[in-house]
PDB file of C-alpha atoms in Angstrom:
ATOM      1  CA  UNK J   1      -7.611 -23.425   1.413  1.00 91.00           C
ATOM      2  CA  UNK J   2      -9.670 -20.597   0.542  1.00 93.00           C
ATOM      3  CA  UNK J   3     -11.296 -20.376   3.879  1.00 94.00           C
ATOM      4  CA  UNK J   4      -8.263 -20.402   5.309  1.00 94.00           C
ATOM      5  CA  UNK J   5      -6.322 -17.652   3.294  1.00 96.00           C
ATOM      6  CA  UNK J   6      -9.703 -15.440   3.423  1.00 96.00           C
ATOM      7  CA  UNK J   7      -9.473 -15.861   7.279  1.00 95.00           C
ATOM      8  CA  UNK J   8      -5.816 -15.198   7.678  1.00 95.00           C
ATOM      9  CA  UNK J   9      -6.611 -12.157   5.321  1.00 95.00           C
ATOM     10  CA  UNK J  10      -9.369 -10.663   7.226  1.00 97.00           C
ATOM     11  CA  UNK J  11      -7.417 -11.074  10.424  1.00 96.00           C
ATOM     12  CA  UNK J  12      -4.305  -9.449   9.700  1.00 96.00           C
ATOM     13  CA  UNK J  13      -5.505  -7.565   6.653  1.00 96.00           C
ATOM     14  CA  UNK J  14      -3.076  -9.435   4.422  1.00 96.00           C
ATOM     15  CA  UNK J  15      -3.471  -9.150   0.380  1.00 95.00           C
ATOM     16  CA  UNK J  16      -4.337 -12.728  -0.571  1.00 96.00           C
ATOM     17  CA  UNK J  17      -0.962 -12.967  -1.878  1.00 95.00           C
ATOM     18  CA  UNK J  18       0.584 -12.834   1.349  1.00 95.00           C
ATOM     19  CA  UNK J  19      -1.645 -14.555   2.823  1.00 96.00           C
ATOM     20  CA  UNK J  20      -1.555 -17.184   0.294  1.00 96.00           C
ATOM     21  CA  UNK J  21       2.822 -17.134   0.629  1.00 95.00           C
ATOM     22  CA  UNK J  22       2.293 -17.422   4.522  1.00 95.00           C
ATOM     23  CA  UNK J  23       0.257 -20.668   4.546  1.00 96.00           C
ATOM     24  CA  UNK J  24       2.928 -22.041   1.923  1.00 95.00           C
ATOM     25  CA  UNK J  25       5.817 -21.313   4.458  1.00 93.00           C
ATOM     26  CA  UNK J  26       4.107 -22.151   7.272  1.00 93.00           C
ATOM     27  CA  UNK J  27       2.854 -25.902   5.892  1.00 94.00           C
ATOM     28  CA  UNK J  28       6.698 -26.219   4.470  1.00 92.00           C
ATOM     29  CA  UNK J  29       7.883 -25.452   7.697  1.00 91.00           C
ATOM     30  CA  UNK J  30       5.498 -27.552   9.674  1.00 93.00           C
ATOM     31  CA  UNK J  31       6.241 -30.312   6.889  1.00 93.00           C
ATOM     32  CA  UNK J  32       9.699 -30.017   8.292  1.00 90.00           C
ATOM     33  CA  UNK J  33       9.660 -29.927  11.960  1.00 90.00           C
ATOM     34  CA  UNK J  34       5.919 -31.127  13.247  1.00 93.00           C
ATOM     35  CA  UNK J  35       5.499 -35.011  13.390  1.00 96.00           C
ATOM     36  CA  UNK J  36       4.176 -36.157  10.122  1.00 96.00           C
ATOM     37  CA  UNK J  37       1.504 -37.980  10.326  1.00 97.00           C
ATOM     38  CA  UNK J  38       0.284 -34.815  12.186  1.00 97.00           C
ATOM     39  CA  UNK J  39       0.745 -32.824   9.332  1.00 97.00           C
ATOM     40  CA  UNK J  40      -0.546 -35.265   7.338  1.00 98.00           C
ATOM     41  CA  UNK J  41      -3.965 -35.003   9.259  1.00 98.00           C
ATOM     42  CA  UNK J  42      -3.975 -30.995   9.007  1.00 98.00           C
ATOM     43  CA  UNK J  43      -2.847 -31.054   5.406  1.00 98.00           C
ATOM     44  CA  UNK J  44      -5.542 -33.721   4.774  1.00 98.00           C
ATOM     45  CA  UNK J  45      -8.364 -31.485   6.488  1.00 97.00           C
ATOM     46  CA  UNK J  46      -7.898 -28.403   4.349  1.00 96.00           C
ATOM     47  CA  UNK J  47      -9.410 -28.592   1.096  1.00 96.00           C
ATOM     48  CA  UNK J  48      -6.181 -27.314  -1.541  1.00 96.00           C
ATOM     49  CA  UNK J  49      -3.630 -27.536   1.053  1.00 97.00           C
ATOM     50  CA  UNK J  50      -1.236 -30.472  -0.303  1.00 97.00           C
ATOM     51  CA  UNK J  51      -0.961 -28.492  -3.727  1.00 97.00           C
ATOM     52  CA  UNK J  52       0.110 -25.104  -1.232  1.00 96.00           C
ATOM     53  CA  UNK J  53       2.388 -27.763   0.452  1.00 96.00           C
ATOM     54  CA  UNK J  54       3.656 -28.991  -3.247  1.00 96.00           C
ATOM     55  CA  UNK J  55       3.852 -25.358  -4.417  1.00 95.00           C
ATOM     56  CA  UNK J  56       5.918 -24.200  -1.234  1.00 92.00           C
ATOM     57  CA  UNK J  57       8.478 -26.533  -1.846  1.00 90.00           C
ATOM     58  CA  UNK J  58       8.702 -26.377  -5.102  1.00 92.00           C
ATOM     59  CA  UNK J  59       9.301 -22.498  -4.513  1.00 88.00           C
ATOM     60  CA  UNK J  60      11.937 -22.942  -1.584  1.00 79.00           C
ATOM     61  CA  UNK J  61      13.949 -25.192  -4.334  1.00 72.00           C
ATOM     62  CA  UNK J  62      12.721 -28.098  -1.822  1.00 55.00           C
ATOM     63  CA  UNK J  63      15.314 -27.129   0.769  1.00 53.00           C
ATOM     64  CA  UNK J  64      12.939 -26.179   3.416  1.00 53.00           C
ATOM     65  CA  UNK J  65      15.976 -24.703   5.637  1.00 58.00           C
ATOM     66  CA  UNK J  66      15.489 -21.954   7.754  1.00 60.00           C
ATOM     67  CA  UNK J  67      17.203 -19.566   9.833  1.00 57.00           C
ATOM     68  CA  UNK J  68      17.206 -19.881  13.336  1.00 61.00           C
ATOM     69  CA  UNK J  69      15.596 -22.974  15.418  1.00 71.00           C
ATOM     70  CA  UNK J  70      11.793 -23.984  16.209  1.00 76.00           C
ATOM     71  CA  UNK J  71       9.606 -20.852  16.233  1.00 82.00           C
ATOM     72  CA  UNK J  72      12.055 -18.601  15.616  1.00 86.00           C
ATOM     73  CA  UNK J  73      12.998 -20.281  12.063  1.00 84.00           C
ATOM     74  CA  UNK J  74       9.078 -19.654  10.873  1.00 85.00           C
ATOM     75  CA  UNK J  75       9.042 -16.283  12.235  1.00 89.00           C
ATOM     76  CA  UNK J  76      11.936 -15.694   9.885  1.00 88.00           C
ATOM     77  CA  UNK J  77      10.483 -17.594   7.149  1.00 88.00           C
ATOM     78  CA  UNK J  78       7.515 -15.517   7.519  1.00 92.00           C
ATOM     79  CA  UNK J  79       9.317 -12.172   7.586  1.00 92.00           C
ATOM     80  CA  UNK J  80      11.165 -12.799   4.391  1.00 90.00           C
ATOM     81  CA  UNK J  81       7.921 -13.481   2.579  1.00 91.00           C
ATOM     82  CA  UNK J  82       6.786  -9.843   3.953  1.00 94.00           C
ATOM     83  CA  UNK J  83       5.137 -10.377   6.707  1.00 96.00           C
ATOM     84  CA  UNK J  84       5.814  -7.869   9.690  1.00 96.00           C
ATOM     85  CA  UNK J  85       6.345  -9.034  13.149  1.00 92.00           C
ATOM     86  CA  UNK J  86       2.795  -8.251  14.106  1.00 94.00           C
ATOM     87  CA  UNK J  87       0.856 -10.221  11.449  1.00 96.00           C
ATOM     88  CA  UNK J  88       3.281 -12.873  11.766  1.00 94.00           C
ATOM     89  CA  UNK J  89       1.715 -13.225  15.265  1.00 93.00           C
ATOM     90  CA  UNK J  90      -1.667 -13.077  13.727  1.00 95.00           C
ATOM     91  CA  UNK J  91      -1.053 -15.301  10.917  1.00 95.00           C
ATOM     92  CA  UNK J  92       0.395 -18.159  13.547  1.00 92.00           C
ATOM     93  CA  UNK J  93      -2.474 -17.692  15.879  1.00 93.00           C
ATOM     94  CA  UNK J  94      -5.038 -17.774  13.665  1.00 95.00           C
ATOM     95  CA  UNK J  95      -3.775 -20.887  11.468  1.00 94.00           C
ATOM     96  CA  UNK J  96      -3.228 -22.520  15.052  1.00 94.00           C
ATOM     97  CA  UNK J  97      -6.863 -21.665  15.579  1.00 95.00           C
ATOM     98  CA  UNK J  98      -7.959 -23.253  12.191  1.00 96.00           C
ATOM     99  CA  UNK J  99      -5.730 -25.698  12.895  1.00 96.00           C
ATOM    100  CA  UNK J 100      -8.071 -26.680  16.258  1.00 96.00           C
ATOM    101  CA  UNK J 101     -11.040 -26.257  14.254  1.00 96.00           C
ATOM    102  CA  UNK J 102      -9.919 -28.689  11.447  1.00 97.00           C
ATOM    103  CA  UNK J 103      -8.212 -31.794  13.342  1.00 98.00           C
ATOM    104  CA  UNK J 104      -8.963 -30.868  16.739  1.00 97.00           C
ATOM    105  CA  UNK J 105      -6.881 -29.821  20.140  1.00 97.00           C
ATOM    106  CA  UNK J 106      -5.055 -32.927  19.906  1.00 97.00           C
ATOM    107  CA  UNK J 107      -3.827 -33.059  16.885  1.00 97.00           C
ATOM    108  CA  UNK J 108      -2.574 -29.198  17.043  1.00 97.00           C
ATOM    109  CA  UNK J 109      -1.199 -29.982  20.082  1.00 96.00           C
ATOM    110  CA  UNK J 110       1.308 -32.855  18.950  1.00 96.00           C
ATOM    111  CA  UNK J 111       2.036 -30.049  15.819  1.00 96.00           C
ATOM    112  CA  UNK J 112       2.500 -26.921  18.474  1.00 94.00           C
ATOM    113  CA  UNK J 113       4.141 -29.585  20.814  1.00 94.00           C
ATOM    114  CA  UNK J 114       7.049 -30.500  18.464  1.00 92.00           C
ATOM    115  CA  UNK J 115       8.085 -26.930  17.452  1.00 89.00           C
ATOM    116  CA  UNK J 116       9.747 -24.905  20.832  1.00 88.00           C
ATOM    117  CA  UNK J 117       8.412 -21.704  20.844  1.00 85.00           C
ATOM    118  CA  UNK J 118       5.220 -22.081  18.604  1.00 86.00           C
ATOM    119  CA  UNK J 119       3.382 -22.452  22.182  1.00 85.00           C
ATOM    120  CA  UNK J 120       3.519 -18.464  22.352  1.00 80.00           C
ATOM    121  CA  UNK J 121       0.835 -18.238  19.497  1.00 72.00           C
ATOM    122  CA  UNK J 122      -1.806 -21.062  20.954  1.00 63.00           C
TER     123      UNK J 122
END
C-alpha cells in the first residue's frame, strides 16, 4: 500500500493523507461496482490494501453509495475527500496503471470494463 500511496503522492503531489483517503474511496468504490473476484485479485496484490478496503468502509458507515453513476460517482467520491478535478484524473490513471502492473491488463480490464466511464483514465 505504501508503494502505492507514495506513487499516487508523487504524481499528483498529494499529502499522504489524501492520497491515503483516495485509495480508500477508490477500493470502496471499486468494491462496489467492479466484478469481485476482480477486486479480489487487485486487493490481494497490494500489500495493506484489504485493511484500506476495511478502513474505507468502516469510514463511509459501510454504505458505499455515491452520487451520480459509474465514473462519475468516484469522481464525486473523490472530490468530497478533497481531491480537485485534476488530481482526480491523476489519481485514477495512475492507480489504473498500478493496477496493470499488479494483476495485469486483463484483470484491469474486467475492473475498467465494468465501470462506464472509468475507460477515460486507462
Amino acid at each position: 500500500m505504501d508503494e502505492l500511496v507514495n506513487r499516487l503522492s508523487a504524481a499528483a503531489g498529494l499529502d499522504r493523507e489524501k492520497a491515503v483517503a483516495a485509495v480508500k474511496t477508490i477500493l470502496v468504490f471499486l468494491d462496489k461496482e467492479a466484478p469481485p473476484d476482480a477486486v479480489k485479485q487487485l486487493v490481494d496484490a497490494i500489500p495493506g490494501a484489504q485493511q484500506a478496503l476495511d478502513d474505507g468502509r468502516r469510514e463511509q458507515g459501510g454504505s458505499g453509495e455515491y452520487a451520480g453513476f459509474g465514473a462519475m460517482a468516484a469522481y464525486h467520491a473523490l472530490t468530497a475527500v478533497g481531491l480537485s478535478g485534476g488530481e482526480v484524473q491523476i489519481v485514477t490513471k495512475e492507480l489504473l496503471a498500478h493496477s496493470r502492473d499488479a494483476v495485469g491488463d486483463e484483470t484491469t480490464g474486467r475492473i475498467v470494463g465494468a465501470v462506464p466511464g472509468l475507460e477515460a483514465f486507462v
